[in-house]
């Protein structure tokens, strides 16, 4: 009754709580009691600051109810969840300190001095029952009940008691509708225990963070999440520009910093608003659990949807992650990214110096790993797809998807790259004078920064090209492909380490976050070339925010022109393939140009009928809308119109326009195109030559689909992207686009002075390349 009265007094908190608690039970999928399947186990620790209100008026009902709802959903999706809750002391103290509450008590009001004289154990005894009653009420809304486990620090020091705790939990989990809730028995804890009962010199069990860590290690917990009112572990005080350390690996040298843990001046000074534990306690607890193969996340319990984010597989989307895997995906932030980039340059030089058989073996290792890890890759990709199926546009979702056939094509393309050595090739030989020979040889560009969106299949292609060409590589993939990119990057590093030893994989670095990218874009003294693969907005942003040379294309507005002298069946096949084979690709047809004769001779009708059958939406452009032919008017009636002739749909849509002849088609393309890929369908060779010579694009095709504009289909093995630039590489950029040259001069004591005096003469004779 007192709890309900108190809840009614906090109307604001109660209103928020009821919005969560009012959901009908049938909206949560509860598992059957007869289920005997082994369920993953997770543990969630709630700090006092998360459980209690900041205005010291009791429990933060809305926040706590939201967390309970997320735990119930996690439970309903096939997981067992143990909660470790703080808040008994804080809740009890806040209840007793609230004079409005005590004034209705039979004992009357107590002054502040009386409340201040009470020991913490009294607050805990007063707050514990109310806190557990509240949890029981909240979980009951989802068909769940709670079981309380009170622990003392001494309990976890005893191996037998830890074993009994594990047995008790196993029996509770057999019930399947019970959520166990652990709390330190604060009502009887003594100062000596608070100072630290020591677990074999490993961890001082002195608060709920350490209790959670030791308990998790005893109960086969997959991931422990520690929630408080801090966002994670910082590499420096936030007031001094410190940033969150995203990930700690299982060993000091494997974490998200630039060396060992001591290299980061970690900010452990932050302390919870009302709890006992500080950040140091949390980190020590996390490291202990991590050493026992328990993943740990330190995150902010005030963040909406925090439980879902923290338990996201395979990696959380918040806070600091203490990973149990050795592979490090994200090197660091800020200055640590600079260090990673410099290390990548050094490792890239080692890679470039490797003989071709070694690089060939690395490439074959990668192709084999892609095939052997197919199920794991597709499983990670399926999680990415599931997470973003309701938030990404269909075209982006299509790019995100990985399939068995895509992986097979990737492996085949990578093996093609291993067929021939591209480094050290002599491209020209000149005899400068007698015994003075000048050679031009291929060498790596150096360090490449590749930024790509929603295309996890681009990662192994790019990495293979970098390995084959001896370039170091910094990769930034889209966050929607995080899991896919992580597993693919891990395979790349493994393929390298298999031949060159541990640490050699530092030549290929995967970074995340906008801050890291901004840092990298400022490193024109370390990074030699940036290749963005993505939207027009992405490319323009990169070009406007870096001094690093940028290679790429902003748009993929590809045209297909159907000439009057074209074969209809051929035209239908090319149009269909160019648009429908993969509408989201940058080499897909976006604008279809028809010679005016096709309107009156019936071929336009056949083309439109085919487009309609394929589900391709035709957007009618201005000139063709002005046609007065009755059949044309009828065919285009009720179709959407467009005045934008420079538009990349990336979907089953295209723009339809009419032109007078091939010259008009060329003029249209020059005015509205993006210099990517243009196609002419005609049986007239002169017209075809005029078109291909006239369009100023990276690729010009005669009687072939625009989809052939691809590095693999060109026989390049793979491509790092398609460039519409006019220097260096243009069109699909394969391995040759990632190379530059150096001049090697071999003489026998030659000096310029000897030529000035006439003792030697220049011959400048071009010699055949051997």
XYZ file of C-alpha atoms in Angstrom:
770
model
C 0.000 0.000 0.000
C 2.838 2.378 0.883
C 4.557 1.592 -2.454
C 1.393 2.292 -4.415
C 0.842 5.527 -2.512
C 4.411 6.585 -3.239
C 3.951 5.740 -6.961
C 0.798 7.867 -7.071
C 2.706 10.773 -5.541
C 5.274 10.597 -8.376
C 2.748 11.046 -11.143
C 5.296 11.994 -13.760
C 7.354 8.842 -13.243
C 4.251 6.677 -12.993
C 2.886 8.015 -16.255
C 6.114 7.089 -18.035
C 6.126 3.667 -16.408
C 2.546 2.893 -17.380
C 3.283 3.704 -21.009
C 5.720 0.792 -20.929
C 3.746 -1.439 -18.573
C 0.446 -1.034 -20.348
C 1.418 -3.239 -23.285
C -0.816 -6.309 -23.667
C 0.988 -9.531 -22.823
C 0.345 -10.962 -26.280
C 2.752 -8.447 -27.796
C 5.689 -10.268 -26.185
C 6.459 -13.750 -27.543
C 6.957 -15.845 -24.403
C 8.583 -19.267 -24.739
C 6.807 -22.462 -23.774
C 7.629 -24.037 -20.400
C 8.226 -27.350 -22.173
C 11.121 -25.996 -24.193
C 14.341 -27.823 -23.362
C 16.710 -26.003 -25.695
C 19.931 -24.485 -24.369
C 19.519 -20.726 -24.240
C 22.322 -18.132 -24.283
C 22.883 -16.501 -20.892
C 23.348 -12.785 -20.374
C 23.756 -10.625 -17.281
C 22.648 -6.994 -16.826
C 23.932 -4.904 -13.913
C 22.026 -1.695 -13.077
C 23.854 0.994 -11.123
C 22.183 3.102 -8.449
C 22.155 6.152 -10.732
C 20.194 4.175 -13.337
C 17.622 2.857 -10.872
C 16.995 6.063 -8.897
C 15.776 9.495 -9.918
C 18.137 12.429 -10.222
C 15.799 14.651 -8.136
C 16.003 12.153 -5.249
C 12.257 11.469 -5.256
C 12.532 7.695 -5.470
C 12.806 5.177 -8.301
C 13.159 6.354 -11.920
C 10.000 4.512 -12.892
C 9.965 5.338 -16.592
C 13.616 4.464 -17.166
C 13.423 1.283 -15.089
C 10.203 0.146 -16.758
C 11.768 0.684 -20.174
C 14.756 -1.469 -19.190
C 12.452 -4.166 -17.803
C 10.524 -4.210 -21.088
C 13.748 -4.665 -23.075
C 14.863 -7.469 -20.735
C 11.500 -9.170 -21.232
C 11.901 -8.917 -25.005
C 15.426 -10.322 -24.775
C 14.044 -13.195 -22.683
C 11.202 -13.785 -25.141
C 13.632 -13.994 -28.064
C 15.275 -17.091 -26.589
C 17.806 -15.827 -24.043
C 18.203 -16.216 -20.285
C 18.859 -12.946 -18.463
C 20.169 -12.407 -14.938
C 19.860 -8.938 -13.455
C 22.241 -7.536 -10.835
C 20.652 -4.459 -9.322
C 21.963 -1.690 -7.163
C 19.671 0.921 -5.726
C 18.558 -0.529 -2.383
C 20.657 1.876 -0.302
C 19.969 4.843 -2.561
C 16.245 4.067 -2.756
C 15.927 3.518 0.990
C 17.798 6.720 1.796
C 15.755 8.755 -0.651
C 12.484 7.367 0.734
C 13.449 8.166 4.318
C 14.779 11.601 3.384
C 11.517 12.564 1.701
C 9.627 14.501 4.331
C 6.400 14.459 2.357
C 6.394 10.698 2.529
C 7.273 10.470 6.199
C 4.665 13.041 7.253
C 1.953 10.472 6.539
C 3.692 7.852 8.690
C 2.406 7.046 12.193
C 5.801 8.008 13.614
C 5.594 11.491 12.202
C 8.413 13.461 10.602
C 12.141 13.007 11.156
C 14.572 15.835 10.711
C 17.630 15.729 8.442
C 20.011 15.096 11.314
C 18.162 11.905 12.264
C 18.172 10.606 8.694
C 21.846 11.469 8.374
C 22.664 9.477 11.510
C 21.409 6.168 10.087
C 23.913 3.642 8.789
C 23.763 2.506 5.122
C 22.589 -0.955 6.166
C 19.370 0.565 7.524
C 18.717 2.313 4.229
C 19.301 -0.978 2.399
C 16.890 -2.910 4.613
C 14.218 -0.254 4.057
C 14.762 -0.021 0.315
C 15.323 -3.666 -0.664
C 11.777 -4.965 -0.203
C 10.234 -2.051 -2.065
C 12.700 -2.376 -4.922
C 12.005 -6.095 -5.377
C 8.247 -5.494 -5.166
C 8.540 -2.997 -7.983
C 10.520 -5.420 -10.158
C 7.892 -8.120 -9.531
C 5.064 -5.772 -10.567
C 6.866 -4.681 -13.733
C 7.907 -8.138 -14.924
C 4.418 -9.478 -14.211
C 3.149 -7.332 -17.094
C 5.071 -9.672 -19.440
C 4.142 -12.985 -17.876
C 7.415 -13.183 -15.939
C 8.220 -13.400 -12.266
C 11.368 -12.638 -10.295
C 13.640 -14.560 -7.936
C 15.856 -12.671 -5.487
C 19.403 -13.818 -4.704
C 21.142 -11.890 -1.919
C 24.917 -12.269 -1.947
C 27.698 -11.221 0.380
C 31.243 -10.610 -0.840
C 32.425 -13.564 1.256
C 29.990 -15.854 -0.567
C 31.831 -15.387 -3.866
C 35.247 -15.978 -2.329
C 34.237 -19.576 -1.541
C 34.465 -21.924 -4.590
C 31.809 -24.217 -3.111
C 29.382 -21.341 -2.675
C 30.073 -20.138 -6.222
C 29.299 -23.641 -7.425
C 26.059 -23.703 -5.434
C 25.135 -20.325 -6.933
C 25.610 -21.759 -10.421
C 23.428 -24.761 -9.570
C 20.710 -22.503 -8.181
C 20.731 -20.406 -11.343
C 20.505 -23.494 -13.551
C 17.403 -24.643 -11.691
C 15.845 -21.188 -11.925
C 16.465 -21.151 -15.665
C 14.621 -24.483 -16.024
C 11.487 -22.604 -14.979
C 12.052 -20.287 -17.999
C 9.568 -17.633 -16.867
C 11.709 -16.532 -13.920
C 14.157 -13.615 -14.072
C 16.791 -13.991 -11.325
C 17.778 -10.707 -9.639
C 21.033 -10.558 -7.665
C 21.935 -7.919 -5.118
C 24.655 -7.579 -2.543
C 23.213 -8.121 0.943
C 23.791 -4.510 1.940
C 21.736 -4.881 5.100
C 24.512 -6.887 6.782
C 27.639 -5.954 4.830
C 30.449 -4.741 7.089
C 33.141 -2.131 6.546
C 35.881 -4.740 6.395
C 34.183 -6.546 3.544
C 33.616 -3.219 1.831
C 37.343 -2.572 1.957
C 37.775 -5.685 -0.114
C 37.559 -9.400 0.478
C 40.119 -10.543 -2.030
C 39.547 -13.395 -4.511
C 43.000 -15.006 -4.593
C 44.653 -11.666 -5.176
C 42.761 -11.206 -8.452
C 39.762 -8.990 -7.791
C 38.532 -7.145 -4.733
C 34.846 -7.976 -4.301
C 33.568 -4.703 -2.928
C 30.509 -3.597 -4.917
C 27.874 -4.841 -7.347
C 30.217 -4.415 -10.335
C 32.700 -6.919 -8.929
C 29.914 -9.189 -7.691
C 28.458 -9.229 -11.198
C 31.862 -9.975 -12.751
C 32.647 -12.895 -10.437
C 29.114 -14.283 -10.663
C 29.158 -14.045 -14.464
C 32.443 -15.936 -14.595
C 30.884 -18.695 -12.467
C 27.717 -19.152 -14.515
C 28.723 -19.468 -18.190
C 27.510 -15.944 -19.000
C 28.129 -14.869 -22.607
C 28.013 -11.099 -22.038
C 27.832 -8.875 -18.966
C 26.526 -5.320 -19.359
C 27.346 -2.741 -16.662
C 24.970 0.224 -16.829
C 25.557 3.472 -14.954
C 25.316 7.193 -15.752
C 28.557 7.323 -17.784
C 28.898 6.591 -21.488
C 31.931 4.318 -21.221
C 35.684 4.419 -20.636
C 37.395 7.613 -21.813
C 40.982 7.999 -22.977
C 41.143 11.384 -21.202
C 38.761 13.507 -19.136
C 35.787 14.464 -21.347
C 36.255 18.105 -20.337
C 39.694 17.949 -21.952
C 38.448 16.472 -25.203
C 38.693 12.831 -24.185
C 36.958 10.262 -26.360
C 35.357 6.946 -25.579
C 37.529 3.877 -26.049
C 35.277 1.698 -28.173
C 36.920 -1.653 -27.608
C 39.396 -3.468 -25.377
C 40.795 -6.755 -26.637
C 41.613 -9.639 -24.275
C 45.293 -8.697 -23.839
C 46.865 -5.306 -23.028
C 48.395 -4.994 -26.490
C 45.142 -5.932 -28.205
C 42.885 -3.159 -26.975
C 41.589 -0.142 -28.797
C 44.514 2.094 -27.962
C 47.930 2.529 -29.516
C 49.913 -0.126 -27.708
C 49.364 -1.266 -24.150
C 46.678 -0.210 -21.709
C 49.141 2.132 -20.060
C 49.563 3.982 -23.328
C 46.060 5.348 -22.921
C 45.723 7.900 -20.158
C 42.397 6.363 -19.253
C 39.975 8.539 -17.334
C 38.953 6.504 -14.271
C 38.100 9.517 -12.166
C 34.407 9.619 -12.984
C 32.099 8.337 -10.267
C 28.424 7.505 -10.206
C 26.084 10.207 -8.941
C 24.778 8.213 -5.946
C 26.390 4.763 -6.145
C 29.552 3.464 -4.475
C 31.470 2.304 -7.548
C 33.766 4.449 -9.656
C 34.988 3.848 -13.211
C 38.139 2.134 -11.960
C 35.985 -0.477 -10.193
C 34.014 -1.056 -13.367
C 37.118 -1.471 -15.510
C 38.728 -3.870 -13.039
C 35.512 -5.881 -12.861
C 35.234 -5.893 -16.650
C 38.821 -7.035 -17.092
C 38.341 -9.858 -14.592
C 35.211 -11.127 -16.379
C 36.937 -10.710 -19.739
C 39.829 -12.881 -18.534
C 37.219 -15.588 -17.854
C 35.902 -15.377 -21.453
C 32.908 -13.204 -20.568
C 32.284 -10.249 -22.893
C 31.611 -6.999 -21.005
C 30.014 -3.699 -22.014
C 30.204 -0.521 -19.936
C 27.462 1.830 -21.109
C 25.019 4.569 -20.108
C 21.720 3.294 -18.714
C 20.060 6.623 -19.529
C 20.288 5.908 -23.280
C 16.941 4.889 -24.858
C 17.001 1.294 -26.087
C 20.273 0.676 -24.242
C 19.626 -3.018 -23.482
C 19.012 -3.841 -27.133
C 22.127 -1.888 -28.183
C 24.369 -3.397 -25.511
C 23.404 -6.995 -26.224
C 23.577 -6.607 -30.016
C 25.498 -9.493 -31.609
C 28.291 -9.878 -32.476
C 29.315 -6.412 -31.194
C 27.420 -3.850 -29.112
C 26.436 -0.479 -30.566
C 27.257 1.586 -27.505
C 29.733 2.181 -24.717
C 33.081 0.421 -24.261
C 33.275 -3.233 -25.301
C 35.665 -5.615 -23.531
C 35.944 -8.247 -26.236
C 37.121 -11.819 -25.725
C 38.355 -12.187 -29.305
C 41.944 -11.480 -30.213
C 41.163 -9.719 -33.479
C 40.896 -5.950 -33.193
C 38.626 -4.363 -35.752
C 38.656 -0.759 -34.639
C 42.121 0.486 -33.805
C 41.174 3.633 -31.939
C 40.013 7.192 -32.164
C 41.759 10.521 -32.526
C 45.522 10.302 -32.123
C 45.357 6.484 -32.126
C 43.984 6.494 -35.664
C 47.024 8.503 -36.685
C 49.252 5.897 -35.093
C 47.358 3.105 -36.836
C 47.752 4.872 -40.184
C 51.497 5.269 -39.674
C 51.791 1.625 -38.664
C 49.833 0.685 -41.774
C 52.327 2.563 -43.947
C 55.239 0.705 -42.324
C 53.490 -2.662 -42.634
C 52.565 -1.845 -46.245
C 56.230 -1.386 -47.097
C 56.928 -4.849 -45.687
C 54.116 -6.230 -47.838
C 55.415 -4.439 -50.935
C 58.863 -5.903 -50.317
C 57.560 -9.467 -50.205
C 58.358 -11.656 -53.219
C 55.439 -12.412 -55.499
C 55.017 -16.057 -54.328
C 54.290 -14.783 -50.802
C 51.672 -12.267 -51.942
C 50.213 -14.925 -54.240
C 49.868 -17.291 -51.295
C 48.150 -14.576 -49.218
C 45.607 -14.019 -51.998
C 44.926 -17.736 -52.338
C 44.569 -17.957 -48.547
C 41.952 -15.214 -48.647
C 39.993 -16.855 -51.463
C 39.993 -20.142 -49.572
C 38.958 -18.507 -46.299
C 36.013 -16.820 -48.044
C 34.823 -20.205 -49.265
C 35.424 -22.022 -45.987
C 33.754 -19.285 -43.921
C 30.714 -18.935 -46.156
C 28.165 -19.881 -43.480
C 29.673 -17.520 -40.880
C 29.843 -14.642 -43.356
C 26.253 -15.121 -44.493
C 25.066 -15.427 -40.883
C 26.711 -12.111 -39.965
C 25.264 -10.507 -43.083
C 21.809 -11.849 -42.238
C 22.000 -10.041 -38.882
C 22.917 -6.801 -40.669
C 20.041 -7.298 -43.111
C 17.564 -8.071 -40.344
C 18.562 -5.016 -38.332
C 18.207 -2.611 -41.241
C 15.382 -4.181 -43.261
C 12.911 -1.532 -42.081
C 15.257 1.462 -42.198
C 17.183 1.153 -45.469
C 15.789 1.870 -48.895
C 15.412 -1.253 -51.088
C 18.358 -0.212 -53.267
C 20.693 0.123 -50.269
C 19.382 -3.108 -48.777
C 20.188 -4.839 -52.071
C 23.761 -3.545 -51.922
C 24.051 -4.718 -48.324
C 23.102 -8.293 -49.180
C 25.725 -11.011 -49.517
C 24.914 -14.299 -51.254
C 26.670 -17.576 -51.933
C 27.131 -16.607 -55.573
C 28.651 -13.238 -54.604
C 31.166 -14.969 -52.338
C 32.039 -17.428 -55.091
C 32.599 -14.574 -57.551
C 34.776 -12.798 -54.988
C 36.935 -15.877 -54.477
C 37.286 -16.382 -58.230
C 38.262 -12.749 -58.795
C 40.846 -12.867 -56.001
C 42.454 -15.949 -57.514
C 42.676 -14.121 -60.838
C 44.729 -11.434 -59.118
C 47.180 -14.088 -57.978
C 47.971 -15.146 -61.557
C 50.496 -12.422 -62.333
C 52.854 -10.141 -60.437
C 52.147 -6.465 -61.047
C 55.026 -5.022 -58.995
C 58.447 -4.306 -60.399
C 57.245 -4.548 -63.988
C 59.432 -2.657 -66.417
C 57.141 -0.500 -68.549
C 59.821 1.324 -70.520
C 63.569 1.134 -71.185
C 65.620 4.023 -72.561
C 69.302 4.055 -73.410
C 70.346 7.523 -72.309
C 73.955 7.086 -73.375
C 76.528 4.345 -73.536
C 76.291 2.292 -70.309
C 73.592 4.625 -68.962
C 70.203 2.832 -68.898
C 66.914 4.276 -67.643
C 64.032 1.982 -66.661
C 60.517 2.790 -65.513
C 59.090 0.251 -63.054
C 55.729 -0.217 -61.347
C 55.507 0.381 -57.576
C 52.657 0.735 -55.045
C 51.030 4.112 -54.528
C 51.522 3.764 -50.760
C 48.647 4.148 -48.295
C 45.078 4.062 -49.600
C 41.985 5.295 -47.775
C 38.863 3.606 -49.149
C 35.439 4.727 -47.918
C 32.478 2.661 -49.059
C 28.779 2.523 -48.186
C 26.473 -0.485 -47.779
C 28.712 -2.778 -49.854
C 30.412 -5.458 -47.730
C 31.396 -7.348 -50.901
C 33.633 -4.379 -51.734
C 35.847 -5.072 -48.714
C 37.508 -8.332 -49.864
C 37.826 -6.982 -53.421
C 39.605 -3.855 -52.232
C 41.795 -5.768 -49.771
C 42.833 -8.256 -52.450
C 43.807 -5.454 -54.803
C 45.817 -3.778 -52.042
C 47.626 -7.017 -51.189
C 48.406 -7.761 -54.829
C 49.698 -4.225 -55.416
C 51.609 -3.952 -52.129
C 49.567 -1.009 -50.834
C 48.646 -0.377 -47.211
C 44.936 0.077 -46.712
C 42.646 2.038 -44.391
C 39.012 0.992 -44.772
C 35.810 2.699 -43.640
C 32.647 0.743 -44.315
C 29.039 1.713 -43.738
C 27.732 1.161 -40.209
C 24.824 -0.831 -41.622
C 27.332 -3.529 -42.703
C 29.264 -3.572 -39.425
C 29.048 -7.316 -38.723
C 29.715 -8.310 -42.329
C 32.698 -5.980 -42.561
C 34.140 -7.184 -39.264
C 34.163 -10.852 -40.186
C 35.522 -10.150 -43.683
C 38.263 -7.919 -42.264
C 39.183 -10.645 -39.782
C 39.606 -13.114 -42.661
C 41.843 -10.663 -44.530
C 44.099 -10.210 -41.510
C 44.209 -13.956 -40.968
C 45.221 -14.564 -44.593
C 48.110 -12.107 -44.194
C 49.210 -13.383 -40.785
C 49.281 -16.973 -42.087
C 52.240 -16.026 -44.310
C 53.889 -13.061 -42.609
C 53.232 -13.741 -38.930
C 51.146 -12.002 -36.292
C 50.956 -8.240 -36.641
C 51.526 -8.161 -40.382
C 47.795 -7.653 -40.827
C 48.264 -4.084 -39.565
C 48.720 -3.124 -43.215
C 44.922 -3.469 -43.556
C 42.998 -1.434 -40.959
C 39.240 -1.156 -40.531
C 38.099 2.048 -38.829
C 34.663 3.211 -37.733
C 32.969 6.459 -36.871
C 32.943 9.915 -38.401
C 35.557 11.264 -36.016
C 38.109 8.719 -37.223
C 37.370 9.516 -40.866
C 37.752 13.244 -40.223
C 41.117 12.571 -38.611
C 42.251 10.447 -41.544
C 41.157 13.035 -44.107
C 43.556 15.491 -42.459
C 46.537 13.128 -42.849
C 47.687 14.086 -46.339
C 51.264 13.555 -45.174
C 50.588 9.834 -44.547
C 47.747 8.848 -46.892
C 48.476 8.982 -50.605
C 45.089 8.397 -52.246
C 41.443 8.428 -51.147
C 38.802 6.472 -53.051
C 35.211 7.039 -51.882
C 32.587 4.561 -53.099
C 29.061 5.713 -52.445
C 26.568 8.486 -52.958
C 27.166 11.799 -54.672
C 26.922 13.466 -51.263
C 29.641 11.223 -49.852
C 32.060 11.862 -52.718
C 31.513 15.618 -52.654
C 31.964 15.703 -48.880
C 35.283 13.868 -49.167
C 36.489 16.100 -52.013
C 35.633 19.241 -50.044
C 37.261 18.135 -46.791
C 40.695 16.790 -47.651
C 43.976 17.668 -49.324
C 44.494 13.997 -50.201
C 44.012 13.258 -53.930
C 40.524 11.774 -54.456
C 39.667 9.248 -57.160
C 36.115 8.154 -57.834
C 32.810 9.066 -59.375
C 30.017 11.139 -57.952
C 27.121 9.734 -60.009
C 26.402 6.723 -62.165
C 23.993 8.149 -64.735
C 24.386 5.642 -67.552
C 22.611 6.047 -70.912
C 21.478 3.548 -73.525
C 20.715 5.024 -76.947
C 18.600 2.929 -79.340
C 19.406 4.004 -82.888
C 17.027 3.856 -85.857
C 19.245 1.147 -87.398
C 18.970 -1.190 -84.403
C 17.771 -4.758 -84.057
C 14.684 -4.751 -81.824
C 15.332 -8.086 -80.109
C 18.910 -7.067 -79.341
C 17.726 -3.703 -78.034
C 15.167 -5.350 -75.729
C 17.777 -7.678 -74.245
C 20.329 -4.918 -73.689
C 17.793 -2.550 -72.109
C 16.481 -5.291 -69.820
C 19.944 -6.421 -68.719
C 21.249 -2.885 -68.262
C 18.392 -1.943 -65.936
C 17.004 -5.090 -64.310
C 20.127 -7.209 -63.721
C 21.176 -5.113 -60.695
C 19.313 -1.786 -60.524
C 21.304 -0.519 -57.527
C 24.663 -0.778 -59.307
C 26.409 2.369 -60.499
C 26.654 0.862 -64.010
C 22.898 0.289 -64.337
C 20.859 2.098 -67.002
C 19.257 5.317 -65.745
C 18.243 7.154 -68.942
C 16.933 5.465 -72.097
C 17.238 7.532 -75.302
C 15.129 6.547 -78.315
C 15.604 7.696 -81.888
C 12.431 9.500 -82.975
C 11.748 6.836 -85.645
C 11.048 4.247 -82.920
C 7.957 6.168 -81.846
C 6.181 5.842 -85.186
C 7.351 2.389 -86.311
C 6.031 0.515 -83.263
C 9.345 -0.359 -81.618
C 8.716 2.007 -78.698
C 5.513 0.083 -77.928
C 7.479 -3.179 -77.744
C 10.109 -1.576 -75.499
C 7.494 -0.150 -73.119
C 5.669 -3.496 -72.960
C 8.910 -5.225 -71.973
C 9.658 -2.589 -69.329
C 6.173 -2.985 -67.882
C 6.561 -6.776 -67.726
C 9.812 -6.362 -65.819
C 8.214 -3.964 -63.353
C 10.381 -1.055 -64.471
C 8.784 2.352 -63.867
C 9.187 4.746 -66.812
C 9.513 8.457 -66.000
C 8.612 10.534 -69.058
C 11.030 13.360 -69.923
C 10.076 16.790 -71.375
C 10.745 16.360 -75.119
C 8.935 13.060 -75.483
C 5.951 14.503 -73.614
C 5.631 17.044 -76.448
C 5.227 14.332 -79.116
C 1.862 14.613 -80.825
C 1.685 11.087 -82.232
C -1.557 9.595 -80.946
C -0.061 6.207 -80.178
C 2.820 7.812 -78.324
C 0.416 9.924 -76.271
C -1.617 6.842 -75.416
C 1.438 4.792 -74.452
C 2.777 7.485 -72.123
C -0.524 8.450 -70.556
C -0.700 8.142 -66.761
C 3.039 7.469 -66.445
C 5.072 9.621 -64.015
C 6.932 12.564 -65.495
C 10.297 14.129 -64.721
C 12.136 17.293 -65.642
C 15.362 16.140 -63.975
C 17.553 14.599 -66.666
C 20.541 14.151 -64.336
C 19.092 11.622 -61.896
C 20.415 8.297 -60.603
C 17.490 6.146 -59.450
C 19.343 3.070 -58.246
C 16.057 1.167 -58.516
C 13.692 -0.271 -61.121
C 13.056 3.206 -62.526
C 14.411 4.987 -65.577
C 13.988 8.210 -67.525
C 12.684 7.957 -71.104
C 13.564 10.647 -73.642
C 13.487 11.033 -77.440
C 16.338 12.379 -79.629
C 16.576 13.393 -83.278
C 19.653 11.329 -84.149
C 23.024 10.141 -82.855
C 24.390 13.695 -82.678
C 21.423 14.732 -80.552
C 22.012 11.698 -78.324
C 25.656 12.685 -77.853
C 24.639 16.249 -77.041
C 22.085 15.048 -74.472
C 24.661 12.806 -72.792
C 27.299 15.541 -72.686
C 24.827 17.904 -71.048
C 23.131 15.576 -68.581
C 25.473 12.617 -68.060
C 28.037 11.814 -65.380
C 30.780 10.512 -67.719
C 30.382 6.956 -66.465
C 29.150 4.461 -69.094
C 27.214 5.024 -72.332
C 25.759 2.440 -74.729
C 24.615 2.584 -78.349
C 22.535 -0.145 -79.955
C 22.844 0.018 -83.735
C 23.745 -2.079 -86.786
C 25.448 0.911 -88.435
C 29.197 0.787 -87.686
C 29.774 4.427 -88.694
C 27.044 5.604 -86.349
C 28.524 3.446 -83.603
C 31.999 4.934 -84.135
C 30.592 8.463 -84.108
C 28.827 7.755 -80.821
C 31.775 6.102 -79.045
C 34.198 8.778 -80.177
C 31.775 11.565 -79.348
C 30.693 10.697 -75.802
C 33.241 11.938 -73.276
C 32.763 9.163 -70.723
C 34.991 6.592 -69.058
C 33.292 3.722 -70.927
C 31.531 3.605 -74.305
C 29.917 0.346 -75.514
C 28.469 -0.789 -78.829
C 25.708 -3.429 -78.714
C 26.533 -4.498 -75.164
C 24.931 -4.004 -71.746
C 26.132 -1.172 -69.520
C 26.566 -3.785 -66.788
C 29.848 -4.870 -68.416
C 31.443 -1.749 -66.917
C 33.015 -3.742 -64.117
C 36.545 -4.702 -63.123
C 35.825 -8.426 -62.877
C 34.050 -8.516 -66.245
C 36.916 -6.543 -67.786
C 39.274 -9.263 -66.582
C 40.901 -7.021 -63.995
C 40.276 -9.643 -61.299
C 38.531 -7.165 -59.033
C 37.958 -3.448 -58.860
C 38.478 -0.854 -56.210
C 35.840 1.346 -57.819
C 34.953 3.175 -61.004
C 36.578 6.497 -61.727
C 35.245 9.280 -63.910
C 38.328 11.383 -63.246
C 40.608 12.430 -66.114
C 43.982 11.768 -64.542
C 45.614 8.584 -63.308
C 42.941 5.868 -63.687
C 39.592 6.059 -65.501
C 36.691 3.617 -65.695
C 36.782 0.410 -63.638
C 39.903 0.708 -61.505
C 41.715 -2.588 -61.126
C 45.170 -3.339 -59.913
C 46.923 -1.094 -62.432
C 45.005 1.876 -61.061
C 46.627 1.285 -57.675
C 50.147 1.478 -59.054
C 52.475 4.274 -59.920
C 56.003 4.119 -61.311
C 59.533 4.947 -60.288
C 62.523 5.721 -62.508
C 65.617 3.577 -62.090
C 68.847 4.851 -63.644
C 71.925 2.602 -63.891
C 75.251 4.088 -64.914
C 78.994 3.675 -64.520
C 80.198 6.843 -62.918
C 78.338 9.133 -65.320
C 78.204 12.852 -64.541
C 76.280 15.668 -66.182
C 79.539 17.582 -66.558
C 80.914 14.945 -68.911
C 78.002 15.571 -71.295
C 78.475 19.341 -71.032
C 82.115 18.954 -72.028
C 81.239 16.653 -74.921
C 82.934 13.643 -73.387
C 79.610 11.779 -73.555
C 76.627 12.252 -75.864
C 72.927 11.584 -75.330
C 71.355 8.963 -77.581
C 67.868 8.598 -75.943
C 67.182 5.310 -77.675
C 63.949 3.528 -76.812
C 64.586 -0.185 -76.277
C 62.123 -3.050 -76.210
C 60.852 -4.124 -72.796
C 62.060 -7.609 -71.956
